[in-house]
C-alpha positions as a LaTeX table, in Angstrom:
\begin{tabular}{lrrr}
\hline
Residue & $x$ (\AA) & $y$ (\AA) & $z$ (\AA) \\
\hline
Met1 & 16.06 & 3.62 & 12.96 \\
Asp2 & 13.60 & 4.60 & 15.65 \\
Leu3 & 11.14 & 2.19 & 17.20 \\
Pro4 & 7.87 & 3.75 & 15.89 \\
Arg5 & 9.21 & 3.62 & 12.32 \\
Ala6 & 10.35 & 0.04 & 12.76 \\
Leu7 & 6.92 & $-0.90$ & 14.11 \\
Ala8 & 5.22 & 0.74 & 11.12 \\
Leu9 & 7.44 & $-1.25$ & 8.77 \\
Val10 & 6.51 & $-4.43$ & 10.66 \\
Gln11 & 2.81 & $-3.51$ & 10.39 \\
Arg12 & 3.19 & $-3.13$ & 6.66 \\
His13 & 4.86 & $-6.51$ & 6.25 \\
Gln14 & 2.38 & $-8.22$ & 8.58 \\
Gly15 & $-0.42$ & $-6.65$ & 6.54 \\
Arg16 & 1.10 & $-8.07$ & 3.36 \\
Ala17 & 1.41 & $-11.50$ & 4.96 \\
Leu18 & $-2.18$ & $-11.47$ & 6.20 \\
Arg19 & $-3.36$ & $-10.48$ & 2.74 \\
Gly20 & $-1.52$ & $-13.48$ & 1.34 \\
Met21 & $-3.34$ & $-15.66$ & 3.86 \\
Gly22 & $-6.70$ & $-14.25$ & 2.76 \\
Arg23 & $-7.22$ & $-12.38$ & 6.05 \\
Leu24 & $-8.15$ & $-9.18$ & 4.27 \\
Ala25 & $-9.88$ & $-7.29$ & 7.09 \\
Glu26 & $-6.91$ & $-7.75$ & 9.43 \\
Ser27 & $-4.54$ & $-6.90$ & 6.60 \\
Arg28 & $-6.36$ & $-3.68$ & 5.87 \\
Val29 & $-6.21$ & $-2.48$ & 9.48 \\
Leu30 & $-2.43$ & $-2.91$ & 9.63 \\
Leu31 & $-1.83$ & $-1.41$ & 6.20 \\
Glu32 & $-3.98$ & 1.62 & 6.98 \\
Ala33 & $-2.04$ & 2.17 & 10.22 \\
Ala34 & 1.31 & 1.90 & 8.42 \\
Thr35 & 0.10 & 4.26 & 5.69 \\
Ala36 & $-1.00$ & 6.83 & 8.27 \\
Phe37 & 2.32 & 6.63 & 10.12 \\
Phe38 & 4.39 & 7.18 & 6.99 \\
Glu39 & 2.12 & 10.05 & 5.91 \\
Glu40 & 2.54 & 11.73 & 9.32 \\
Gln41 & 6.31 & 11.31 & 9.10 \\
Gly42 & 6.53 & 12.64 & 5.56 \\
Glu43 & 8.02 & 9.39 & 4.23 \\
Ala44 & 6.54 & 9.51 & 0.75 \\
Tyr45 & 8.20 & 6.35 & $-0.57$ \\
Asn46 & 7.16 & 4.14 & 2.35 \\
Gln47 & 3.70 & 5.69 & 2.28 \\
Ala48 & 3.45 & 4.80 & $-1.41$ \\
Arg49 & 4.55 & 1.22 & $-0.68$ \\
Ala50 & 1.96 & 0.86 & 2.08 \\
Leu51 & $-0.72$ & 2.37 & $-0.19$ \\
Thr52 & 0.20 & $-0.16$ & $-2.87$ \\
Asp53 & $-0.17$ & $-3.03$ & $-0.42$ \\
Leu54 & $-3.49$ & $-1.57$ & 0.73 \\
Ala55 & $-4.67$ & $-1.28$ & $-2.88$ \\
Glu56 & $-3.85$ & $-4.95$ & $-3.41$ \\
Ala57 & $-5.85$ & $-5.94$ & $-0.33$ \\
Leu58 & $-8.77$ & $-3.80$ & $-1.50$ \\
His59 & $-8.58$ & $-5.36$ & $-4.97$ \\
Asp60 & $-8.61$ & $-8.83$ & $-3.41$ \\
Ala61 & $-11.73$ & $-7.82$ & $-1.46$ \\
Gly62 & $-13.44$ & $-6.64$ & $-4.65$ \\
Glu63 & $-13.23$ & $-2.97$ & $-3.65$ \\
Asn64 & $-11.67$ & $-1.88$ & $-6.92$ \\
Ala65 & $-12.85$ & 1.74 & $-6.92$ \\
Glu66 & $-11.19$ & 2.29 & $-3.54$ \\
Ala67 & $-8.10$ & 0.39 & $-4.72$ \\
Leu68 & $-7.83$ & 2.73 & $-7.72$ \\
Thr69 & $-7.96$ & 5.71 & $-5.35$ \\
Lys70 & $-5.04$ & 4.30 & $-3.34$ \\
Ile71 & $-3.11$ & 3.59 & $-6.54$ \\
Thr72 & $-3.53$ & 7.21 & $-7.66$ \\
Leu73 & $-2.30$ & 8.45 & $-4.28$ \\
Ala74 & 0.72 & 6.15 & $-4.42$ \\
Glu75 & 1.59 & 7.26 & $-7.96$ \\
Arg76 & 1.56 & 10.91 & $-6.91$ \\
Leu77 & 4.01 & 10.23 & $-4.08$ \\
Leu78 & 6.63 & 8.54 & $-6.23$ \\
Thr79 & 9.33 & 10.24 & $-8.24$ \\
Pro80 & 10.14 & 9.19 & $-11.81$ \\
Ala81 & 13.19 & 7.38 & $-10.39$ \\
Ala82 & 10.82 & 4.81 & $-8.87$ \\
Thr83 & 10.23 & 3.28 & $-12.30$ \\
Pro84 & 9.85 & $-0.35$ & $-11.15$ \\
His85 & 7.28 & 0.60 & $-8.56$ \\
Leu86 & 5.40 & 2.85 & $-10.98$ \\
Met87 & 5.30 & $-0.01$ & $-13.49$ \\
Tyr88 & 3.94 & $-2.32$ & $-10.80$ \\
Leu89 & 1.24 & 0.23 & $-9.96$ \\
Ala90 & 0.32 & 0.47 & $-13.66$ \\
Gly91 & $-0.21$ & $-3.29$ & $-13.76$ \\
Leu92 & $-2.25$ & $-3.22$ & $-10.56$ \\
Arg93 & $-4.35$ & $-0.38$ & $-12.03$ \\
Leu94 & $-5.08$ & $-2.52$ & $-15.09$ \\
Arg95 & $-6.16$ & $-5.46$ & $-12.93$ \\
Cys96 & $-8.50$ & $-3.21$ & $-10.93$ \\
Glu97 & $-9.94$ & $-1.50$ & $-14.00$ \\
Ala98 & $-10.60$ & $-4.86$ & $-15.65$ \\
Val99 & $-13.15$ & $-5.73$ & $-12.97$ \\
Ala100 & $-14.31$ & $-2.28$ & $-11.84$ \\
\hline
\end{tabular}
């Protein structure tokens, strides 16, 4: 594992932790950076995971339309084999649509 990839994974997990602490602006910055890194590297699965985390942070901030956009992007990146993650995204989509 190379250092830039490891740092992007750390950013993603720090972003998740900050979201859990209610520090949504800080969370978003880290999750956007991780998403961009994985997109540049062509790591679709990790990009989808970071997009999912970003969608959750956006939902928590009341930005449901933007969260739905991130959910759609994440869904497109995943293969049918990612059934658990796709099911999670479907539930997140329902939560966002309920208040959008």
